[in-house]
Coordinates of C-alpha atoms in Angstrom, one line a residue:
X1 CA -11.1 -44.2 1.4
X2 CA -11.1 -44.8 5.2
X3 CA -9.4 -41.4 5.9
X4 CA -12.1 -39.4 4.2
X5 CA -15.5 -38.5 5.6
X6 CA -18.3 -39.1 3.1
X7 CA -20.6 -36.1 3.2
X8 CA -23.7 -35.3 1.3
X9 CA -25.2 -31.8 1.7
X10 CA -28.6 -30.3 1.6
X11 CA -28.3 -28.5 -1.7
X12 CA -30.9 -26.4 -3.4
X13 CA -28.9 -25.0 -6.2
X14 CA -30.4 -21.5 -6.4
X15 CA -30.8 -20.3 -10.0
X16 CA -27.9 -17.9 -10.4
X17 CA -28.1 -15.2 -13.1
X18 CA -26.8 -16.1 -16.6
X19 CA -23.4 -17.8 -16.4
X20 CA -23.0 -18.9 -12.9
X21 CA -25.9 -21.3 -13.4
X22 CA -28.4 -21.8 -16.2
X23 CA -31.0 -23.8 -14.3
X24 CA -32.4 -24.5 -10.9
X25 CA -31.7 -28.0 -9.7
X26 CA -32.7 -29.7 -6.5
X27 CA -30.4 -32.5 -5.2
X28 CA -32.0 -34.5 -2.5
X29 CA -30.1 -34.9 0.8
X30 CA -28.5 -38.3 1.0
X31 CA -26.8 -39.1 4.3
X32 CA -24.2 -41.8 4.3
X33 CA -22.3 -42.9 7.4
X34 CA -18.6 -42.0 7.5
X35 CA -16.6 -45.2 7.2
X36 CA -15.6 -46.4 10.6
X37 CA -18.1 -44.2 12.5
X38 CA -21.5 -45.0 14.0
X39 CA -23.2 -41.8 13.0
X40 CA -23.2 -39.9 9.7
X41 CA -21.4 -36.6 9.4
X42 CA -23.7 -34.1 7.8
X43 CA -23.0 -30.4 7.1
X44 CA -25.7 -28.1 5.8
X45 CA -25.6 -24.7 4.3
X46 CA -26.5 -21.6 6.3
X47 CA -29.8 -21.3 4.6
X48 CA -32.7 -21.1 7.1
X49 CA -30.7 -19.3 9.8
X50 CA -32.1 -16.1 11.0
X51 CA -28.8 -14.4 10.2
X52 CA -25.2 -15.2 9.8
X53 CA -23.4 -15.0 13.1
X54 CA -21.5 -11.7 13.3
X55 CA -18.0 -11.1 14.6
X56 CA -17.4 -7.5 15.9
X57 CA -14.2 -5.6 15.4
X58 CA -13.1 -2.4 17.1
X59 CA -14.7 0.6 15.6
X60 CA -14.7 3.3 14.2
X61 CA -12.5 2.3 11.3
X62 CA -10.1 5.0 9.9
X63 CA -11.9 7.1 7.3
X64 CA -10.6 6.8 3.8
X65 CA -11.2 9.0 0.7
X66 CA -9.4 9.1 -2.6
X67 CA -9.5 11.9 -5.2
X68 CA -8.2 11.9 -8.7
X69 CA -8.2 14.8 -11.2
X70 CA -6.5 15.1 -14.6
X71 CA -6.8 17.2 -17.6
X72 CA -7.0 14.1 -19.8
X73 CA -10.8 14.2 -20.3
X74 CA -11.0 10.5 -21.4
X75 CA -9.1 9.3 -18.4
X76 CA -11.1 11.4 -16.0
X77 CA -14.4 10.1 -17.5
X78 CA -13.2 6.5 -17.0
X79 CA -12.3 7.2 -13.4
X80 CA -15.5 9.1 -12.6
X81 CA -17.8 6.4 -14.2
X82 CA -15.8 3.6 -12.7
X83 CA -16.1 5.0 -9.2
X84 CA -19.8 5.8 -9.6
X85 CA -20.5 2.2 -10.9
X86 CA -18.4 0.7 -8.1
X87 CA -20.5 2.5 -5.6
X88 CA -23.6 1.2 -7.4
X89 CA -22.4 -2.3 -6.5
X90 CA -22.7 -1.6 -2.8
X91 CA -25.8 -3.1 -1.2
X92 CA -27.2 -3.2 2.3
X93 CA -27.3 -6.8 3.4
X94 CA -30.1 -8.7 5.3
X95 CA -27.8 -8.4 8.3
X96 CA -27.8 -4.6 8.0
X97 CA -24.2 -4.7 6.9
X98 CA -22.9 -2.9 3.7
X99 CA -21.2 -5.2 1.1
X100 CA -19.9 -4.8 -2.4
X101 CA -21.3 -7.5 -4.7
X102 CA -19.5 -8.6 -7.9
X103 CA -21.7 -6.5 -10.2
X104 CA -23.4 -6.7 -13.6
X105 CA -25.5 -9.9 -13.6
X106 CA -23.7 -11.2 -10.5
X107 CA -25.4 -9.8 -7.4
X108 CA -23.8 -12.1 -4.9
X109 CA -20.5 -12.4 -2.9
X110 CA -18.0 -14.9 -4.3
X111 CA -14.8 -16.0 -2.7
X112 CA -12.9 -15.6 -5.9
X113 CA -13.7 -11.9 -6.3
X114 CA -15.1 -10.1 -3.3
X115 CA -12.4 -10.2 -0.7
X116 CA -10.1 -8.8 -3.5
X117 CA -12.8 -6.3 -4.6
X118 CA -13.3 -5.2 -1.0
X119 CA -9.5 -4.6 -0.5
X120 CA -9.2 -2.7 -3.8
X121 CA -12.0 -0.4 -2.6
X122 CA -10.4 0.2 0.8
X123 CA -8.9 3.5 -0.4
X124 CA -12.5 4.8 -0.9
X125 CA -14.4 3.1 1.9
X126 CA -12.7 1.0 4.5
X127 CA -15.9 -0.3 6.0
X128 CA -16.7 -2.1 2.7
X129 CA -13.2 -3.6 2.6
X130 CA -13.6 -5.0 6.1
X131 CA -17.1 -6.3 5.6
X132 CA -16.1 -8.1 2.4
X133 CA -13.5 -10.1 4.4
X134 CA -15.5 -10.8 7.5
X135 CA -18.5 -12.3 5.6
X136 CA -16.2 -15.2 4.5
X137 CA -14.8 -15.7 8.0
X138 CA -18.3 -15.7 9.5
X139 CA -19.6 -18.3 7.0
X140 CA -16.7 -20.7 7.2
X141 CA -17.8 -24.3 8.1
X142 CA -16.6 -26.0 11.2
X143 CA -14.5 -28.4 9.1
X144 CA -12.7 -25.4 7.6
X145 CA -14.3 -25.3 4.1
X146 CA -15.1 -21.8 2.9
X147 CA -18.3 -20.8 1.3
X148 CA -18.3 -20.6 -2.5
X149 CA -20.7 -17.7 -2.4
X150 CA -23.2 -15.9 -0.3
X151 CA -26.2 -15.4 -2.5
X152 CA -29.0 -12.9 -2.3
X153 CA -27.1 -10.8 0.2
X154 CA -30.0 -8.4 0.7
X155 CA -32.6 -11.1 1.4
X156 CA -31.8 -14.7 2.2
X157 CA -28.0 -14.6 2.5
X158 CA -28.0 -18.2 1.3
X159 CA -24.6 -19.8 1.6
X160 CA -23.4 -22.2 -1.1
X161 CA -20.7 -24.9 -0.7
X162 CA -21.1 -26.5 -4.2
X163 CA -17.6 -25.8 -5.3
X164 CA -14.6 -23.7 -4.2
X165 CA -15.0 -20.9 -6.8
X166 CA -11.5 -19.5 -6.3
X167 CA -9.6 -18.2 -3.3
X168 CA -8.6 -14.5 -3.8
X169 CA -8.8 -13.9 -0.1
X170 CA -5.7 -14.4 2.1
X171 CA -3.4 -11.6 0.9
X172 CA -6.3 -9.3 0.3
X173 CA -7.4 -9.7 3.9
X174 CA -3.8 -9.2 5.1
X175 CA -3.7 -5.9 3.2
X176 CA -6.9 -4.8 5.0
X177 CA -5.2 -5.5 8.4
X178 CA -2.8 -2.7 7.5
X179 CA -5.6 -0.4 6.5
X180 CA -7.1 -1.1 9.9
X181 CA -3.8 0.2 11.4
X182 CA -2.8 -3.3 12.5
X183 CA -5.9 -4.6 14.4
X184 CA -4.5 -7.7 16.0
X185 CA -8.0 -9.2 16.8
X186 CA -8.8 -9.1 13.0
X187 CA -5.4 -10.8 12.4
X188 CA -6.2 -13.6 14.9
X189 CA -9.5 -14.2 13.1
X190 CA -7.6 -14.5 9.8
X191 CA -5.1 -16.9 11.2
X192 CA -7.8 -19.3 12.5
X193 CA -9.7 -19.1 9.2
X194 CA -6.7 -19.8 6.9
X195 CA -5.3 -22.5 9.2
X196 CA -8.6 -24.4 9.1
X197 CA -9.0 -24.0 5.4
X198 CA -5.5 -25.3 4.6
X199 CA -6.1 -28.3 6.9
X200 CA -9.4 -28.9 5.0
X201 CA -7.6 -28.9 1.7
X202 CA -5.1 -31.5 2.7
X203 CA -7.7 -33.6 4.5
X204 CA -10.0 -34.0 1.5
X205 CA -8.4 -32.8 -1.7
X206 CA -5.5 -35.3 -2.0
X207 CA -7.7 -38.3 -2.7
X208 CA -4.9 -40.6 -3.9
X209 CA -2.5 -39.5 -1.1
X210 CA 0.3 -38.6 -3.6
X211 CA 0.9 -35.2 -2.0
X212 CA -0.8 -33.0 -4.7
X213 CA -4.1 -31.3 -4.3
X214 CA -6.9 -31.7 -6.8
X215 CA -9.7 -29.8 -8.4
X216 CA -12.9 -31.8 -8.6
X217 CA -15.1 -29.6 -10.8
X218 CA -14.8 -26.6 -13.0
X219 CA -16.3 -24.4 -10.3
X220 CA -13.4 -25.1 -8.0
X221 CA -11.2 -22.9 -10.2
X222 CA -14.1 -20.6 -11.3
X223 CA -13.6 -21.5 -15.0
X224 CA -17.2 -21.5 -16.2
X225 CA -17.9 -23.4 -19.4
X226 CA -14.2 -23.9 -20.1
X227 CA -13.3 -26.2 -23.0
X228 CA -10.4 -27.6 -21.0
X229 CA -12.6 -29.7 -18.8
X230 CA -14.9 -32.4 -20.2
X231 CA -18.5 -32.4 -18.9
X232 CA -19.5 -28.9 -19.5
X233 CA -22.1 -27.5 -17.1
X234 CA -22.8 -31.0 -15.7
X235 CA -19.4 -30.9 -14.1
X236 CA -19.4 -27.3 -12.9
X237 CA -20.4 -28.3 -9.4
X238 CA -19.3 -31.1 -7.1
X239 CA -20.3 -30.3 -3.5
X240 CA -19.3 -33.7 -1.9
X241 CA -16.2 -34.4 0.1
X242 CA -15.5 -37.5 -1.9
X243 CA -13.8 -37.3 -5.3
X244 CA -15.8 -37.3 -8.5
X245 CA -14.6 -40.7 -9.8
X246 CA -16.6 -42.3 -12.6
X247 CA -18.2 -44.6 -10.1
X248 CA -19.1 -41.9 -7.6
X249 CA -20.6 -39.6 -10.2
X250 CA -23.3 -42.2 -11.1
X251 CA -23.9 -43.4 -7.5
X252 CA -27.5 -42.4 -6.6
X253 CA -26.6 -42.6 -2.9
X254 CA -24.2 -39.6 -3.4
X255 CA -25.7 -37.5 -6.2
X256 CA -29.3 -38.5 -6.3
X257 CA -31.1 -40.3 -9.0
X258 CA -31.6 -37.4 -11.4
X259 CA -27.9 -36.4 -11.3
X260 CA -26.7 -40.0 -11.6
X261 CA -28.8 -40.5 -14.8
X262 CA -27.4 -37.2 -16.2
X263 CA -23.8 -38.2 -15.6
X264 CA -24.3 -41.8 -16.9
X265 CA -25.7 -40.3 -20.1
X266 CA -22.7 -38.1 -20.4
X267 CA -20.3 -40.9 -20.0
X268 CA -22.1 -43.0 -22.6
X269 CA -21.8 -40.2 -25.1
X270 CA -18.3 -39.0 -24.3
X271 CA -16.5 -41.7 -22.3
X272 CA -14.3 -39.2 -20.5
X273 CA -13.9 -37.8 -17.0
X274 CA -11.6 -34.9 -16.4
X275 CA -11.6 -35.2 -12.6
X276 CA -10.0 -35.4 -10.2
X277 CA -7.3 -33.3 -11.7
X278 CA -4.1 -32.4 -9.9
X279 CA -4.2 -28.7 -10.0
X280 CA -1.9 -25.7 -10.0
X281 CA -4.9 -23.6 -8.7
X282 CA -5.7 -25.8 -5.7
X283 CA -2.1 -26.2 -4.8
X284 CA -1.8 -22.4 -5.0
X285 CA -4.8 -22.1 -2.6
X286 CA -2.8 -24.0 0.0
X287 CA 0.3 -21.9 -0.8
X288 CA -1.6 -18.7 -0.4
X289 CA -3.1 -19.7 2.9
X290 CA 0.3 -20.8 4.3
X291 CA 2.0 -17.7 3.0
X292 CA -0.6 -15.5 4.7
X293 CA -0.2 -17.6 7.9
X294 CA 3.5 -16.9 7.8
X295 CA 3.0 -13.2 7.4
X296 CA 0.4 -13.2 10.2
X297 CA 2.7 -15.3 12.5
X298 CA 5.4 -12.6 12.1
X299 CA 3.0 -9.9 13.1
X300 CA 1.6 -11.9 16.1
X301 CA 5.0 -13.2 17.0
X302 CA 3.4 -16.6 17.7
X303 CA 6.5 -18.6 17.0
X304 CA 4.9 -20.7 14.2
X305 CA 7.1 -21.4 11.2
X306 CA 4.5 -21.3 8.4
X307 CA 6.9 -19.9 5.8
X308 CA 8.7 -23.3 5.5
X309 CA 5.3 -25.0 5.0
X310 CA 4.4 -22.6 2.3
X311 CA 7.7 -23.2 0.6
X312 CA 7.0 -27.0 0.7
X313 CA 3.9 -26.4 -1.5
X314 CA 5.8 -24.1 -3.9
X315 CA 8.4 -26.8 -4.3
X316 CA 5.8 -29.5 -5.0
X317 CA 4.3 -27.3 -7.7
X318 CA 7.7 -26.9 -9.4
X319 CA 8.5 -30.6 -9.1
X320 CA 5.3 -32.0 -10.4
X321 CA 3.3 -29.5 -12.4
X322 CA 6.0 -27.2 -13.9
X323 CA 7.2 -28.6 -17.2
X324 CA 10.7 -27.1 -17.7
X325 CA 10.9 -27.7 -21.5
X326 CA 7.6 -25.9 -21.9
X327 CA 8.4 -23.1 -19.5
X328 CA 4.9 -23.3 -17.9
X329 CA 2.7 -25.2 -15.4
X330 CA 0.2 -27.8 -16.5
X331 CA -2.4 -29.7 -14.6
X332 CA -2.4 -33.5 -14.5
X333 CA -5.5 -35.6 -15.2
X334 CA -6.9 -38.6 -13.4
X335 CA -4.4 -40.8 -15.1
X336 CA -1.5 -38.7 -13.9
X337 CA -0.6 -37.5 -17.4
X338 CA 0.0 -33.9 -18.2
X339 CA -3.0 -32.1 -19.5
X340 CA -1.4 -30.4 -22.5
X341 CA -3.4 -27.2 -22.6
X342 CA -1.6 -23.8 -22.1
X343 CA -3.8 -21.8 -19.7
X344 CA -3.7 -18.4 -18.1
X345 CA -3.8 -20.1 -14.7
X346 CA -0.1 -19.7 -14.7
X347 CA -0.8 -16.0 -14.2
X348 CA -3.1 -17.0 -11.3
X349 CA -0.2 -18.8 -9.7
X350 CA 1.8 -15.6 -9.9
X351 CA -1.1 -13.8 -8.2
X352 CA -0.9 -16.3 -5.3
X353 CA 2.9 -16.1 -5.3
X354 CA 3.3 -19.9 -5.7
X355 CA 5.8 -19.6 -8.6
X356 CA 9.5 -18.9 -7.9
X357 CA 11.1 -16.0 -9.7
X358 CA 12.6 -18.2 -12.4
X359 CA 9.2 -19.7 -13.2
X360 CA 7.4 -16.4 -13.3
X361 CA 10.1 -14.9 -15.5
X362 CA 9.9 -17.8 -18.0
X363 CA 6.1 -17.6 -18.3
X364 CA 6.3 -13.8 -18.9
X365 CA 9.1 -14.1 -21.4
X366 CA 7.9 -17.0 -23.5
X367 CA 4.1 -16.6 -23.3
X368 CA 2.7 -13.5 -21.7
X369 CA 4.0 -11.1 -24.3
X370 CA 3.7 -13.4 -27.2
X371 CA 1.0 -12.2 -29.7
X372 CA 0.3 -15.8 -30.7
X373 CA -0.6 -16.8 -27.2
X374 CA -1.5 -14.2 -24.5
X375 CA -0.6 -10.8 -26.0
X376 CA -3.6 -10.7 -28.2
X377 CA -5.6 -7.7 -29.4
X378 CA -7.2 -7.7 -26.0
X379 CA -4.5 -9.4 -23.9
X380 CA -4.8 -12.3 -21.4
X381 CA -7.1 -14.8 -23.0
X382 CA -8.1 -17.7 -20.7
X383 CA -6.4 -20.3 -22.9
X384 CA -3.5 -19.5 -25.2
X385 CA -4.8 -18.1 -28.5
X386 CA -3.0 -20.7 -30.6
X387 CA -4.1 -23.6 -28.4
X388 CA -6.6 -25.9 -30.1
X389 CA -8.9 -25.6 -27.0
X390 CA -9.1 -21.8 -27.3
X391 CA -12.5 -20.9 -28.6
X392 CA -12.2 -17.6 -30.6
X393 CA -15.9 -17.5 -31.6
X394 CA -17.8 -18.4 -28.4
X395 CA -21.0 -16.2 -28.2
X396 CA -21.8 -17.0 -24.5
X397 CA -21.9 -14.0 -22.2
X398 CA -19.5 -15.9 -19.9
X399 CA -16.9 -18.4 -20.9
X400 CA -13.4 -19.2 -19.8
X401 CA -12.6 -21.0 -23.0
X402 CA -10.8 -18.0 -24.5
X403 CA -12.3 -14.6 -24.0
X404 CA -10.1 -12.3 -21.8
X405 CA -11.8 -11.7 -18.5
X406 CA -12.1 -8.7 -16.3
X407 CA -11.2 -10.9 -13.4
X408 CA -7.9 -11.9 -15.0
X409 CA -7.0 -8.2 -15.5
X410 CA -7.8 -7.7 -11.8
X411 CA -5.5 -10.6 -10.7
X412 CA -2.7 -9.6 -13.1
X413 CA -1.9 -6.6 -11.1
X414 CA -0.7 -8.4 -8.0
X415 CA 0.6 -11.3 -10.2
X416 CA 3.1 -9.1 -12.0
X417 CA 4.0 -6.9 -9.1
X418 CA 4.9 -10.0 -7.0
X419 CA 7.8 -10.6 -9.4
X420 CA 8.8 -7.1 -10.4
X421 CA 7.3 -7.1 -13.9
X422 CA 6.1 -3.5 -13.6
X423 CA 6.6 -2.5 -17.2
X424 CA 4.6 -5.4 -18.5
X425 CA 1.8 -4.3 -16.0
X426 CA 1.9 -0.8 -17.4
X427 CA 1.4 -2.2 -20.9
X428 CA -1.6 -4.3 -19.8
X429 CA -3.1 -1.4 -17.8
X430 CA -2.8 1.1 -20.7
X431 CA -4.4 -1.4 -23.1
X432 CA -7.4 -2.1 -20.7
X433 CA -8.0 1.5 -20.0
X434 CA -8.0 2.4 -23.7
X435 CA -10.4 -0.4 -24.6
X436 CA -12.8 0.5 -21.8
X437 CA -12.6 4.2 -22.7
X438 CA -13.3 3.6 -26.4
X439 CA -16.3 1.4 -25.5
X440 CA -17.9 4.4 -23.8
X441 CA -16.8 3.2 -20.4
X442 CA -18.7 -0.1 -20.5
X443 CA -17.2 -2.3 -17.8
X444 CA -18.0 -5.7 -19.2
X445 CA -17.1 -9.1 -17.7
X446 CA -15.2 -10.2 -20.8
X447 CA -13.6 -9.0 -24.0
X448 CA -12.8 -10.2 -27.5
X449 CA -9.6 -12.0 -28.2
X450 CA -9.0 -10.9 -31.8
X451 CA -10.3 -7.3 -31.5
X452 CA -9.6 -4.8 -28.9
X453 CA -13.2 -4.5 -27.9
X454 CA -15.6 -5.1 -25.0
X455 CA -17.6 -8.3 -25.4
X456 CA -20.6 -7.2 -27.6
X457 CA -22.7 -10.0 -26.0
X458 CA -22.1 -8.5 -22.6
X459 CA -23.0 -5.1 -24.0
X460 CA -26.2 -6.3 -25.6
X461 CA -27.3 -7.8 -22.4
X462 CA -26.5 -4.7 -20.4
X463 CA -23.7 -6.3 -18.4
X464 CA -21.6 -3.2 -18.2
X465 CA -21.1 -2.7 -14.4
X466 CA -18.9 -5.7 -13.7
X467 CA -16.9 -5.1 -10.5
X468 CA -13.6 -6.8 -11.3
X469 CA -13.3 -4.7 -14.5
X470 CA -14.4 -1.5 -12.8
X471 CA -11.9 -2.1 -10.0
X472 CA -9.1 -3.1 -12.4
X473 CA -9.4 0.2 -14.1
X474 CA -9.4 2.1 -10.8
X475 CA -6.4 0.1 -9.6
X476 CA -4.4 0.5 -12.8
X477 CA -4.9 4.3 -12.5
X478 CA -3.2 4.2 -9.0
X479 CA -0.3 2.2 -10.5
X480 CA 0.1 4.5 -13.5
X481 CA -0.9 8.0 -12.4
X482 CA -1.7 7.9 -8.7
X483 CA -1.1 6.9 -5.1
X484 CA -1.3 3.4 -3.7
X485 CA -0.9 2.5 -0.1
X486 CA 0.1 -1.1 0.6
X487 CA 1.5 -2.9 3.7
X488 CA 3.3 0.0 5.3
X489 CA 4.5 1.6 2.0
X490 CA 3.2 4.3 -0.3
X491 CA 3.7 4.0 -4.1
X492 CA 3.8 7.3 -6.0
X493 CA 3.5 6.6 -9.7
X494 CA 3.7 8.7 -12.9
X495 CA 4.1 7.3 -16.4
X496 CA 5.0 9.9 -18.9
X497 CA 1.9 9.9 -21.1
X498 CA -0.4 12.2 -19.0
X499 CA -0.2 15.9 -18.1
X500 CA -1.7 17.5 -15.1
X501 CA -2.7 15.2 -12.3
X502 CA -3.9 15.8 -8.8
X503 CA -4.3 12.8 -6.5
X504 CA -5.1 12.7 -2.8
X505 CA -5.4 9.8 -0.4
X506 CA -6.9 10.5 3.0
X507 CA -6.5 7.7 5.6
X508 CA -7.4 8.5 9.2
X509 CA -5.0 11.2 10.3
X510 CA -2.7 10.7 7.2
X511 CA -3.0 12.8 4.1
X512 CA -1.0 12.0 1.0
X513 CA -1.1 14.3 -2.0
X514 CA 0.5 14.1 -5.5
X515 CA 0.5 16.9 -7.9
X516 CA 2.2 17.5 -11.3
X517 CA 3.8 20.8 -12.2
X518 CA 5.1 20.6 -15.8
X519 CA 7.3 17.6 -15.9
X520 CA 7.6 17.3 -12.1
X521 CA 5.6 15.1 -9.8
X522 CA 5.5 16.5 -6.3
X523 CA 4.7 14.2 -3.3
X524 CA 3.4 15.6 0.0
X525 CA 2.6 14.0 3.4
X526 CA 0.3 15.9 5.8
X527 CA 1.0 19.1 3.9
X528 CA 4.8 18.8 3.8
X529 CA 6.6 18.2 0.5
X530 CA 8.7 15.0 0.9
X531 CA 10.1 14.5 -2.6
X532 CA 9.8 15.3 -6.3
X533 CA 10.7 13.4 -9.4
X534 CA 10.1 13.7 -13.2
X535 CA 7.6 11.6 -15.0
X536 CA 8.3 8.1 -16.1
X537 CA 8.9 6.2 -12.8
X538 CA 7.6 5.3 -9.4
X539 CA 8.9 6.4 -6.0
X540 CA 8.2 4.2 -3.0
X541 CA 8.2 5.7 0.6
X542 CA 7.3 4.5 4.0
X543 CA 4.1 5.8 5.6
X544 CA 5.8 8.9 7.0
X545 CA 7.3 9.8 3.6
X546 CA 10.8 8.5 4.0
X547 CA 12.3 7.5 0.6
X548 CA 12.8 3.7 0.0
X549 CA 13.3 3.2 -3.7
X550 CA 12.8 4.3 -7.3
X551 CA 11.3 1.9 -9.8
X552 CA 11.2 1.8 -13.6
X553 CA 7.5 1.2 -14.5
X554 CA 7.6 2.4 -18.1
X555 CA 8.4 0.0 -21.0
X556 CA 11.0 2.4 -22.4
X557 CA 14.1 3.8 -20.7
X558 CA 13.3 7.2 -19.3
X559 CA 15.6 10.0 -18.1
X560 CA 14.5 10.9 -14.6
X561 CA 15.4 13.5 -12.0
X562 CA 14.8 12.8 -8.3
X563 CA 15.0 15.3 -5.5
X564 CA 14.7 14.0 -1.9
X565 CA 16.1 16.3 0.8
X566 CA 18.6 18.8 -0.5
X567 CA 20.1 16.9 -3.4
X568 CA 19.0 16.2 -6.9
X569 CA 20.1 13.2 -8.9
X570 CA 19.7 12.4 -12.6
X571 CA 19.6 8.9 -14.1
X572 CA 18.2 6.8 -16.9
X573 CA 15.5 4.6 -15.4
X574 CA 15.1 1.3 -17.2
X575 CA 12.1 -1.0 -17.3
X576 CA 11.7 -3.3 -14.2
X577 CA 14.8 -1.9 -12.6
X578 CA 14.7 -0.8 -8.9
X579 CA 17.2 1.8 -7.6
X580 CA 18.1 2.5 -4.0
X581 CA 20.7 4.7 -2.2
X582 CA 23.8 2.7 -1.2
X583 CA 25.9 3.2 1.9
X584 CA 27.9 5.9 0.2
X585 CA 24.7 7.9 -0.4
X586 CA 24.7 7.3 -4.2
X587 CA 21.6 6.0 -5.9
X588 CA 22.3 2.9 -7.9
X589 CA 20.7 -0.2 -9.3
X590 CA 19.5 -2.6 -6.6
X591 CA 17.4 -5.1 -8.5
X592 CA 16.8 -5.9 -12.1
X593 CA 14.0 -8.1 -13.6
X594 CA 14.3 -8.8 -17.3
X595 CA 12.0 -7.0 -19.7
X596 CA 11.7 -9.1 -22.9
X597 CA 9.0 -7.4 -25.0
X598 CA 9.9 -7.8 -28.6
X599 CA 13.0 -9.8 -27.8
X600 CA 12.0 -13.3 -26.7

């Protein structure tokens, strides 16, 4: 292990609410010299600093507001309550900066949720979007590791490095760059951050030097209390930069006497260690960082070829973790054997973009829409419903052993859009909105697998303002009935199951409006009508309103009329099919992604 620096941290594991932690535990600092060096390498948390060092961007930011009105009373109530509760998750930090916390019982900032949450709120409040990215840049360690969470944002702003806890950050921050009207200084900060993080991953998380990155504890992937890992809560955290081998986990010099005794007792009773595990998630973290670096490099014109390096990671995932005969990705255990548990993390890979189109299509076709696996009463369980590791009866208020999670719904949006599975996304969005509405707009962290209901344990405990669920509902509404601005494009969407809608996005000097008159959806930019189309599809334009394409977002073929400029065209728009004007000026099919619901 001469290439790895042995680090032990000052760790006071703050008692997190409910599911993030169930106890307060103190681990004594143990400082061990890095092999081959004269002095130990020690990194401490940001606790005890007067404040987190701030990085300033050019202000003021463009002002954003988003309005949505419909005559569908239930849909309007869900929108209004979601927006109100989202604003209720905004706090004033100790550093006099406004942040959006995760919500419900989770009053902190986690890397797995809050960069994404900030970006999704950009249409309402761009300052929140920016701050929810910058806090993770500002708290990055010198060695490149990102904070797991910033706790007690309003008081101590204690920074935890006890696990990775996800990485829904790079593409979200890149989206915010566009909202900032291409602030290049912000982009340079992102480049430095993601370059350092990717280097950290490959420096430490390939402990056996076989070219595949590893998860070292359940917290690395954010799967609290999952049955797919042995060890339960005792292996939720692993803050050290040495792998959790059976020997290391009982070494008092590394983990302290109390923790060593706990792990030894576990091994005596269970005789199994799940870690290190070669992981589709951690490989995807590297892919996501490199993919963002490639996007940033093109914007900065810095001459760095990061796209090729991202593709190398994608290729490794397919070669080693993708099992062709199973049409899915599987992690590999410490012995290198496939961990034969079918998990929703395949959808996470699609969120990160680390699958190729064939892999994504296979997972959607064979599993996502299968009622025996992921198309359950509430869709998207954490483990396939027919897998022996799926726990249908868990009464915990937070478990990734089965219950569908609000965070999975949130990630599913980008996951399916990345690969053109728009109709499937519409089906998921309509299901979630119906369940939330029928619960009385209770935005719970989790849901039941076998009934289309909010988790009654969450409801009983008052956990009904969970940010990822709130933002999922708001985001789905933009994809089904509203306006969505993304990376230099505007998406104007209208499925055919609502009537009157008025939607307005203000962004600096830009004003986008969408109204419905009868069966027609009318799109306007800065007061000028740019196009109209009938319900059942999505129109994509550039930021100035120039038509780019028409997309089938419904799960049924829909007759659509489109009028851009002086001509009107009529066509039947099919699910997951994209249409563009050809060189002859005729609109025709440009791309088709299979839609297999009911016909696997």
